[in-house]
PDB file of C-alpha atoms in Angstrom:
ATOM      1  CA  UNK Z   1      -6.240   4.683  20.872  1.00 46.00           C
ATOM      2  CA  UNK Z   2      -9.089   7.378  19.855  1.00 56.00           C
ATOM      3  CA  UNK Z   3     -12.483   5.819  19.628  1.00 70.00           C
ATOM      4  CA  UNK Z   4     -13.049   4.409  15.873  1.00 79.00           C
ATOM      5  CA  UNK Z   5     -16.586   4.457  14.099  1.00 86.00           C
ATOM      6  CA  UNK Z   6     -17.003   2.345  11.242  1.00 85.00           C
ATOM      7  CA  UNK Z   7     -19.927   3.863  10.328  1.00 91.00           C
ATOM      8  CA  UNK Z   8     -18.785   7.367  10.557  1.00 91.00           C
ATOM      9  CA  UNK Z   9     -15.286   6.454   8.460  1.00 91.00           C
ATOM     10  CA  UNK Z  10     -17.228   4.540   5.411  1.00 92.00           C
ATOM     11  CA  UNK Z  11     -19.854   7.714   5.129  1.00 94.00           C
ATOM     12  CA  UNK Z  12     -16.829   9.759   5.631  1.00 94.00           C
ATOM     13  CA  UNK Z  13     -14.792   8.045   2.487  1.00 94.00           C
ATOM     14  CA  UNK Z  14     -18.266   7.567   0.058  1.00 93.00           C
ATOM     15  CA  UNK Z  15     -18.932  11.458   0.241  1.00 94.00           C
ATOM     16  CA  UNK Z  16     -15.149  12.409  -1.025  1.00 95.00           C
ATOM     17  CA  UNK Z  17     -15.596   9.483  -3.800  1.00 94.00           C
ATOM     18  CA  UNK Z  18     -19.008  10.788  -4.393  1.00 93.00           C
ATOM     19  CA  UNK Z  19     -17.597  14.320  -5.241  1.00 94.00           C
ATOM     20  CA  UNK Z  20     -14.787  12.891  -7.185  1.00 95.00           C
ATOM     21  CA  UNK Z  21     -12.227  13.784  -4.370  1.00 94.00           C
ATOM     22  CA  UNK Z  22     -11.028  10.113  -3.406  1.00 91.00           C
ATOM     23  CA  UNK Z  23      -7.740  11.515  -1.783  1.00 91.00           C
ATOM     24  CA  UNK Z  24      -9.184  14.327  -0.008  1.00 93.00           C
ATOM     25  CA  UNK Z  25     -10.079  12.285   3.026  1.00 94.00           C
ATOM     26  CA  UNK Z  26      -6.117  10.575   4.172  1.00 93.00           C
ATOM     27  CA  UNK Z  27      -4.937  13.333   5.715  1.00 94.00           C
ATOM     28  CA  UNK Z  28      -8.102  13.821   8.639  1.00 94.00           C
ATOM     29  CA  UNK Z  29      -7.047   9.680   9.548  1.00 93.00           C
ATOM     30  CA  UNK Z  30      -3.642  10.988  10.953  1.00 95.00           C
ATOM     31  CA  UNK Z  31      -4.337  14.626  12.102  1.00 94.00           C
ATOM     32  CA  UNK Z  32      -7.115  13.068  14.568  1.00 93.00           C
ATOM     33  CA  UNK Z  33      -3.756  10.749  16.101  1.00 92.00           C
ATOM     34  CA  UNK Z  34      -2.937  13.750  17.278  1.00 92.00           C
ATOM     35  CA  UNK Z  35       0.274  13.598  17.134  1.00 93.00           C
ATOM     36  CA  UNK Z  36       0.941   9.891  18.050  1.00 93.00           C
ATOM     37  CA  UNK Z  37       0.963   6.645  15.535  1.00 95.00           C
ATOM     38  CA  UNK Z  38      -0.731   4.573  18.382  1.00 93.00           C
ATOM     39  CA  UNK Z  39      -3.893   6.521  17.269  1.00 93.00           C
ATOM     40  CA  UNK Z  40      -4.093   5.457  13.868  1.00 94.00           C
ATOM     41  CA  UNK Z  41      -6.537   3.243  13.991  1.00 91.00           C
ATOM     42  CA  UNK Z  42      -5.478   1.440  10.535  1.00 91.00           C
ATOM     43  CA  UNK Z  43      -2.043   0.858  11.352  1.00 92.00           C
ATOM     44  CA  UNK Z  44      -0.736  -2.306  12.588  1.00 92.00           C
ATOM     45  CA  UNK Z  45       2.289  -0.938  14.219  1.00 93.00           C
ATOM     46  CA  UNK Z  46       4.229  -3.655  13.259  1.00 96.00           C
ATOM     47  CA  UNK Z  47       6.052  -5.172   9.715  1.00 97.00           C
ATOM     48  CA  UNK Z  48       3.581  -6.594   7.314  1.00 96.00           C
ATOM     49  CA  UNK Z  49       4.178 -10.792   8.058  1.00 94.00           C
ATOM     50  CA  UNK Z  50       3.425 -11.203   4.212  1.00 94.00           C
ATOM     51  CA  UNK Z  51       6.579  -8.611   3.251  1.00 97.00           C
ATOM     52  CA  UNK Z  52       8.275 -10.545   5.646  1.00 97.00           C
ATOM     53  CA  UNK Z  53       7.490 -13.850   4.288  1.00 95.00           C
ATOM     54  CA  UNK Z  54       8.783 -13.082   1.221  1.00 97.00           C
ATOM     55  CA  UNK Z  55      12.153 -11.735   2.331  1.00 97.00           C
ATOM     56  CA  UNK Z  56      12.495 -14.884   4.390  1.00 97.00           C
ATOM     57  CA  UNK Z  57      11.594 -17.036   1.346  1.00 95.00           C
ATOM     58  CA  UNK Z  58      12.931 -15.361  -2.001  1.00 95.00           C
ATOM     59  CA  UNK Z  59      16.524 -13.790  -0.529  1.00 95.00           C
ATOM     60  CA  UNK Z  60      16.748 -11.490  -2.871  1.00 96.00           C
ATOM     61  CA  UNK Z  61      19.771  -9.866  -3.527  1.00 96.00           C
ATOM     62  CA  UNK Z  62      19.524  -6.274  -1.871  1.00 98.00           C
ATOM     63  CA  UNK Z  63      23.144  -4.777  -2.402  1.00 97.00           C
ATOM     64  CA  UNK Z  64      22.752  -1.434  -4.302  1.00 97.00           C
ATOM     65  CA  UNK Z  65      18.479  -2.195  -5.057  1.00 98.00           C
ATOM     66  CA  UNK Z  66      15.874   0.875  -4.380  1.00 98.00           C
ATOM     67  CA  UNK Z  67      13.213   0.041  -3.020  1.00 98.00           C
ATOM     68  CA  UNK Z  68       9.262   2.582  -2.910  1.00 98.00           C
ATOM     69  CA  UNK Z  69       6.755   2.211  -0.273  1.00 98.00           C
ATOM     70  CA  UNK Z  70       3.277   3.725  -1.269  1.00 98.00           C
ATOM     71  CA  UNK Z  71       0.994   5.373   0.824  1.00 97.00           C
ATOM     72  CA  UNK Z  72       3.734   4.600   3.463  1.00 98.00           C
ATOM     73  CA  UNK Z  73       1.293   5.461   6.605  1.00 97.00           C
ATOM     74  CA  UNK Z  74       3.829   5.260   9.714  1.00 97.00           C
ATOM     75  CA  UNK Z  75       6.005   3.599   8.203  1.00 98.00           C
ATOM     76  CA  UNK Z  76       6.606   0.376   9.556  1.00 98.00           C
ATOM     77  CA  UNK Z  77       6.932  -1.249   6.111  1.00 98.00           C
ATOM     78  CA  UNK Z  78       9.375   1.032   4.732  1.00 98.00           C
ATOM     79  CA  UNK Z  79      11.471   0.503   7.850  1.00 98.00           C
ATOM     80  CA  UNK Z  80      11.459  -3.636   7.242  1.00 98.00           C
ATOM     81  CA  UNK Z  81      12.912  -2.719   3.745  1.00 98.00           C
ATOM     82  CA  UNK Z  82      15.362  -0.867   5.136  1.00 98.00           C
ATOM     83  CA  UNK Z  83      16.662  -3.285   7.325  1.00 98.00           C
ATOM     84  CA  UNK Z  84      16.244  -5.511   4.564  1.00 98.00           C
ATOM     85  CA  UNK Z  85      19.116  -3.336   2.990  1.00 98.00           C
ATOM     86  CA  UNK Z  86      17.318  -1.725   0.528  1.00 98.00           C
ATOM     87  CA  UNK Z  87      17.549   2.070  -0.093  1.00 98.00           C
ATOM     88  CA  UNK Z  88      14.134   3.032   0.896  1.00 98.00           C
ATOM     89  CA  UNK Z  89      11.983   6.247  -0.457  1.00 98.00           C
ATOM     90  CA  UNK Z  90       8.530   6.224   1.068  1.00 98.00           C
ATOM     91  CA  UNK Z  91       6.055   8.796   0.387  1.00 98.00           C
ATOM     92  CA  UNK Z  92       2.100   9.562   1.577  1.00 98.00           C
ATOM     93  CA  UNK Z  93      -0.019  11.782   0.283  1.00 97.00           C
ATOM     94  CA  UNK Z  94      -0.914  12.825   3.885  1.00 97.00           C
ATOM     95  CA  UNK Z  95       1.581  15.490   5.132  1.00 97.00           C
ATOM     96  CA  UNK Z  96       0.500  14.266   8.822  1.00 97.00           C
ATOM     97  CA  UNK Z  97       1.888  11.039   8.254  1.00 98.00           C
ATOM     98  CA  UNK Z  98       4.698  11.813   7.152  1.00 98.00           C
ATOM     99  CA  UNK Z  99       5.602  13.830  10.572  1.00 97.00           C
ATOM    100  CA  UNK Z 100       4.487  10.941  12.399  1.00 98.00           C
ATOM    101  CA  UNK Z 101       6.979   8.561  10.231  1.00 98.00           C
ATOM    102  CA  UNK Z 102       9.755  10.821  11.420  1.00 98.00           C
ATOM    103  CA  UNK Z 103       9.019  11.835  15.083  1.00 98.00           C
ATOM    104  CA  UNK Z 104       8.592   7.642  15.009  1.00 97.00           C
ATOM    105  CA  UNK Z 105      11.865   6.905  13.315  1.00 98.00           C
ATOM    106  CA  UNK Z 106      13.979   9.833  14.062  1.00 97.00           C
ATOM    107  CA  UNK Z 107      17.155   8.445  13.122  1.00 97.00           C
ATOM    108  CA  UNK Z 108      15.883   6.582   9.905  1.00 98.00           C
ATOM    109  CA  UNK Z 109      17.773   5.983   6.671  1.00 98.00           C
ATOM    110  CA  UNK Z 110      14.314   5.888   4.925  1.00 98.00           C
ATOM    111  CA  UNK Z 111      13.874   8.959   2.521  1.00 98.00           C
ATOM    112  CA  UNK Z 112      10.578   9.840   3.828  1.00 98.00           C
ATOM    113  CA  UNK Z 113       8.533  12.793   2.041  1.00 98.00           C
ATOM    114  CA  UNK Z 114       5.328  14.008   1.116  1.00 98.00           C
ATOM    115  CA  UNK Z 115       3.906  12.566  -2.235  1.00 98.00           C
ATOM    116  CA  UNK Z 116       1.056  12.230  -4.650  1.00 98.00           C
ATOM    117  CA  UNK Z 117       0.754   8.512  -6.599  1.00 98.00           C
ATOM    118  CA  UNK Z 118      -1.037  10.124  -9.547  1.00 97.00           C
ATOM    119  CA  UNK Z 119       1.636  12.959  -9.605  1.00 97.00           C
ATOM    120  CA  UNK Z 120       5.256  11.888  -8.509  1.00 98.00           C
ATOM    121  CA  UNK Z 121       8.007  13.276  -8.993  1.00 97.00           C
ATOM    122  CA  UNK Z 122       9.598  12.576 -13.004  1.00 97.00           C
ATOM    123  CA  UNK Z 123      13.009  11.519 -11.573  1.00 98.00           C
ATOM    124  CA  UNK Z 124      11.026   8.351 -10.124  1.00 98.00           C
ATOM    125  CA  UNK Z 125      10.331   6.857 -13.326  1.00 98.00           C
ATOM    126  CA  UNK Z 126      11.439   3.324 -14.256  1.00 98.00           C
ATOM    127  CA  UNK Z 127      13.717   4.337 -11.364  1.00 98.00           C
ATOM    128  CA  UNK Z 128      12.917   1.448  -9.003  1.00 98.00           C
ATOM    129  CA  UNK Z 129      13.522  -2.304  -7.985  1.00 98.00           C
ATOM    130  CA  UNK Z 130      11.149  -3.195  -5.743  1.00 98.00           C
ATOM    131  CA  UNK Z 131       7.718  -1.099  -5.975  1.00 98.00           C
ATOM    132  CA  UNK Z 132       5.960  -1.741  -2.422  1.00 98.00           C
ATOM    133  CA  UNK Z 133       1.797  -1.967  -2.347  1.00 98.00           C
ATOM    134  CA  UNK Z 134       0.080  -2.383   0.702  1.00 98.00           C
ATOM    135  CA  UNK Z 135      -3.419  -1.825   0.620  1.00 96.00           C
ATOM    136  CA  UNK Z 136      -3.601   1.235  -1.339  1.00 97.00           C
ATOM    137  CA  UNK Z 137      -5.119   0.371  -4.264  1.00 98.00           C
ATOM    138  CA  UNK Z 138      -8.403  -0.924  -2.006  1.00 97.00           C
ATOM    139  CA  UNK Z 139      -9.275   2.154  -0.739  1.00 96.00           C
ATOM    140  CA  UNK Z 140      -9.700   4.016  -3.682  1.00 97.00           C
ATOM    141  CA  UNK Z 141     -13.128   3.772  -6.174  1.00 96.00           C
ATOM    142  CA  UNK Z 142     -13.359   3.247  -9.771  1.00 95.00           C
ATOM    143  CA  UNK Z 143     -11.339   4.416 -12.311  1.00 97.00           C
ATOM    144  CA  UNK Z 144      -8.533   5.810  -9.952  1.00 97.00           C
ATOM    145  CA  UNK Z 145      -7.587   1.918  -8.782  1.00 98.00           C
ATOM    146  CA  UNK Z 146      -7.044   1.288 -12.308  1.00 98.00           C
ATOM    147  CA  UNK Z 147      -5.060   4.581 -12.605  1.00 98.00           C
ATOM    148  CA  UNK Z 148      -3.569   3.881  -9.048  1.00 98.00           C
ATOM    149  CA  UNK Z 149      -1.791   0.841 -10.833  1.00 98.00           C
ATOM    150  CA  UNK Z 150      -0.744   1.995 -14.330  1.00 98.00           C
ATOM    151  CA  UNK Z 151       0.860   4.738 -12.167  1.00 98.00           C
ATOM    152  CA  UNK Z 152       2.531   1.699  -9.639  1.00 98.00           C
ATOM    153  CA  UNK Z 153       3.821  -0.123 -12.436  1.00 98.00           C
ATOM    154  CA  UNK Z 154       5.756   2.625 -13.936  1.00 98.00           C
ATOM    155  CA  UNK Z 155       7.918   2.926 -10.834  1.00 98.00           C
ATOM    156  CA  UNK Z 156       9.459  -0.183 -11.914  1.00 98.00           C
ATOM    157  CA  UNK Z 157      12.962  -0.575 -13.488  1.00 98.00           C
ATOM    158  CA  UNK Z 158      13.832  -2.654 -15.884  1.00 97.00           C
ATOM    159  CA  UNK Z 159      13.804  -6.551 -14.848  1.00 96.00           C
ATOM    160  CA  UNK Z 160      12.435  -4.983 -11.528  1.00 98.00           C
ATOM    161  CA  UNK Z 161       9.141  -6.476  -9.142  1.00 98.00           C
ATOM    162  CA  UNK Z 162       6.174  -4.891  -7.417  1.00 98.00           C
ATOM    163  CA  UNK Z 163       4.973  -6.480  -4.737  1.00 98.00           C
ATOM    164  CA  UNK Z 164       1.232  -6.614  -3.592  1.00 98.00           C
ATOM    165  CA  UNK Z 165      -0.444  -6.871  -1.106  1.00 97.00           C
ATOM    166  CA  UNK Z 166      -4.510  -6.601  -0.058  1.00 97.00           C
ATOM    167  CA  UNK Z 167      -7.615  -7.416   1.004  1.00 96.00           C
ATOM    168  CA  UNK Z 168      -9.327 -10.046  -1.311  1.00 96.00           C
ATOM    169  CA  UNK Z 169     -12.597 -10.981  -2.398  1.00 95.00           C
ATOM    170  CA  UNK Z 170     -14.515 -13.521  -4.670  1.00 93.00           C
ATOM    171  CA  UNK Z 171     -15.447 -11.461  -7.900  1.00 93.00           C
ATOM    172  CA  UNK Z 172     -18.894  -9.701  -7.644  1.00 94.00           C
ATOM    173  CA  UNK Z 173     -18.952  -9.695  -3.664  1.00 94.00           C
ATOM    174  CA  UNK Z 174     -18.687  -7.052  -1.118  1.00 93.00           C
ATOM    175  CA  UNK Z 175     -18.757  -4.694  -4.135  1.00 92.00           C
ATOM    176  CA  UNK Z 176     -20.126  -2.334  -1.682  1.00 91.00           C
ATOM    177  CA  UNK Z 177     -17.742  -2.363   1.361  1.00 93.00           C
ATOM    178  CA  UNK Z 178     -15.392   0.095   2.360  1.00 93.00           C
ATOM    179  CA  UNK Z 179     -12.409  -0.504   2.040  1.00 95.00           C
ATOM    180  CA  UNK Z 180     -13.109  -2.454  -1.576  1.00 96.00           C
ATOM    181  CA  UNK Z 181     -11.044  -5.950  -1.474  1.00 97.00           C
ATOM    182  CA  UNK Z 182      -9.182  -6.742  -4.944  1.00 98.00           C
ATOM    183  CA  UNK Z 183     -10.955  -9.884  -7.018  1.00 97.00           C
ATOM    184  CA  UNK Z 184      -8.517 -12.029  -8.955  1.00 97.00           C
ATOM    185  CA  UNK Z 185      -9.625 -10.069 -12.206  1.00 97.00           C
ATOM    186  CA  UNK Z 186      -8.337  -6.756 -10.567  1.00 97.00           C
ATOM    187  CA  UNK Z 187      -5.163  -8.754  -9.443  1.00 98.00           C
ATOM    188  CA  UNK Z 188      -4.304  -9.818 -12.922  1.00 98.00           C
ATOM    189  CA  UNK Z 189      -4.672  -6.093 -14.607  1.00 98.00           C
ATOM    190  CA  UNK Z 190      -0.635  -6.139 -12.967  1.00 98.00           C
ATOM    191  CA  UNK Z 191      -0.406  -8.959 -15.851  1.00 98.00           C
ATOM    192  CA  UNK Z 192      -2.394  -6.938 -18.658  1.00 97.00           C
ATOM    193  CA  UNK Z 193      -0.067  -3.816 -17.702  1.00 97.00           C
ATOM    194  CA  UNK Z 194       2.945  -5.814 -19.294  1.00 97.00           C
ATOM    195  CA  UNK Z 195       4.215  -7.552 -16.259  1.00 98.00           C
ATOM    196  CA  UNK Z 196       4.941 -11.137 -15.447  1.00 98.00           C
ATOM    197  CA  UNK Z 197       3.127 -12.780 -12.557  1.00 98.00           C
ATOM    198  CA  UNK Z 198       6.404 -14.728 -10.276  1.00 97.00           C
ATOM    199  CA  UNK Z 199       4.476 -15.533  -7.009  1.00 97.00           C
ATOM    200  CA  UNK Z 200       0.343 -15.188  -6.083  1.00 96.00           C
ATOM    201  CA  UNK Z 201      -0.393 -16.577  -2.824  1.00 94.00           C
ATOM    202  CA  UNK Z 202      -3.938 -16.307  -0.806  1.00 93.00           C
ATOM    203  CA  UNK Z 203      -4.419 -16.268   2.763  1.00 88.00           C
ATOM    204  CA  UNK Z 204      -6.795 -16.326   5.562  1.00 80.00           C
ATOM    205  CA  UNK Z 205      -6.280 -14.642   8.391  1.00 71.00           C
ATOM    206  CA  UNK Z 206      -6.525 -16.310  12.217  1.00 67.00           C
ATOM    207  CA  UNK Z 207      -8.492 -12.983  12.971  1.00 66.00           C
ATOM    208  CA  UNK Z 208     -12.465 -13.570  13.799  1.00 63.00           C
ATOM    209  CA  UNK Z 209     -13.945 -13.076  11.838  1.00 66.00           C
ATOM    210  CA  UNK Z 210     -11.434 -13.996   9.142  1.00 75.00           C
ATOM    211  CA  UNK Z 211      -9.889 -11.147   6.525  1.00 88.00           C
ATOM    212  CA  UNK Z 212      -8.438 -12.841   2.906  1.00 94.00           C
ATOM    213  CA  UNK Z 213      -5.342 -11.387   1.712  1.00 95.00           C
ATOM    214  CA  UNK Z 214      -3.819 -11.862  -1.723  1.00 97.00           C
ATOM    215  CA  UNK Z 215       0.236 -11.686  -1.490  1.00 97.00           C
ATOM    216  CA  UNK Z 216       1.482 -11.261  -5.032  1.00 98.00           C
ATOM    217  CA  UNK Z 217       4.419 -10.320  -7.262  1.00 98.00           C
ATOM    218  CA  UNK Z 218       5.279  -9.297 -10.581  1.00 98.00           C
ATOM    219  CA  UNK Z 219       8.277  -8.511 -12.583  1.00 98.00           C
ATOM    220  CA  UNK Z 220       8.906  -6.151 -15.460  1.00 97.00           C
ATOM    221  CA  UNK Z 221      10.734  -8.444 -18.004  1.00 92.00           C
ATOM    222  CA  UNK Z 222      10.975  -6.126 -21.352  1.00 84.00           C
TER     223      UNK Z 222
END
């Protein structure tokens, strides 16, 4: 795996916020893999245990559902709803991860493609059952993670859930770290955007030193 600096990714991230350019900086994360996934220094390389959780829990009923991964990265996520049996379209921003996604998963059923959040394509509209989040929302500043899930919760087809998932933090800490962890209040704009909240669970991870997660879903009910 390439060498990671901290230090050098957070100033990295603050100067394209600071310009007003908080997507500008995705794509230079998978161009310096160099061509391999192993060298993404974010990416677990393995299903999300919280996604999995849930499958293993709630059973939904996949037969004929859609399913959207956001910010998809290399793609591991998108490839546990697939097997799920879900029809699967997952999209990032950064052209470079997409390539990776299918050099990775050559012979995938996953619709992967390049994408912007804040500009999708119209036929996605309401056009969804399951909405996918995965720590999207936490690396973007300001007003864009409020825009970031307005735009989210429009996937969503009627009677259909989102599912989150994120760092979290107490409200009024960290409010200077990079990536930014959700608070509860930020969690609970999902309810002031119309939806109902079915599940919210919190977790600490066995890492050291310990990262809090907040696994949630909500359900469009109008």
């Amino acid at each position: 795996m390439n060498d990671f600096d901290p230090v050098k990714y957070k100033a990295m991230v603050k100067s394209f916020q600071e310009n007003d350019d908080p997507l500008g900086w995705f794509d230079s994360i998978y161009t310096d893999a160099k061509g391999d996934h192993n060298n993404v220094f974010w990416a677990d390389l393995k299903a999300n245990p919280y996604l999995l959780q849930w499958f293993e829990q709630s059973s939904p009923n996949t037969q004929g559902k859609s399913a959207i991964a956001i910010g998809c990265g290399v793609g591991d996520d998108a490839q546990a709803l697939s097997q799920m049996g879900y029809k699967v379209t997952a999209f990032d921003i950064s052209p470079e991860a997409i390539r990776l996604c299918k050099k990775r998963y050559p012979d995938s059923s996953v619709h992967y493609l390049v994408a912007d959040l804040f500009n999708y394509p119209n036929a996605w509209k309401e056009n969804f059952d399951i909405v996918y989040e995965c720590n999207t929302i936490q690396v973007l500043p300001g007003k864009y993670r409020i825009q970031a899930r307005a735009s989210m919760v429009s996937l969503l087809a009627h009677n259909a859930s989102i599912l989150v998932s994120c760092r979290s933090r107490e409200k009024g800490k960290q409010e200077d770290a990079i990536p930014l962890p959700l608070d509860k209040d930020e969690m609970n704009g999902f309810i002031q955007c119309g939806l109902k909240q079915t599940s919210f669970l919190s977790y600490e991870d066995n890492q050291k030193p310990p990262v809090p997660h907040f696994f949630a879903t909500y359900k469009r009910v109008d």
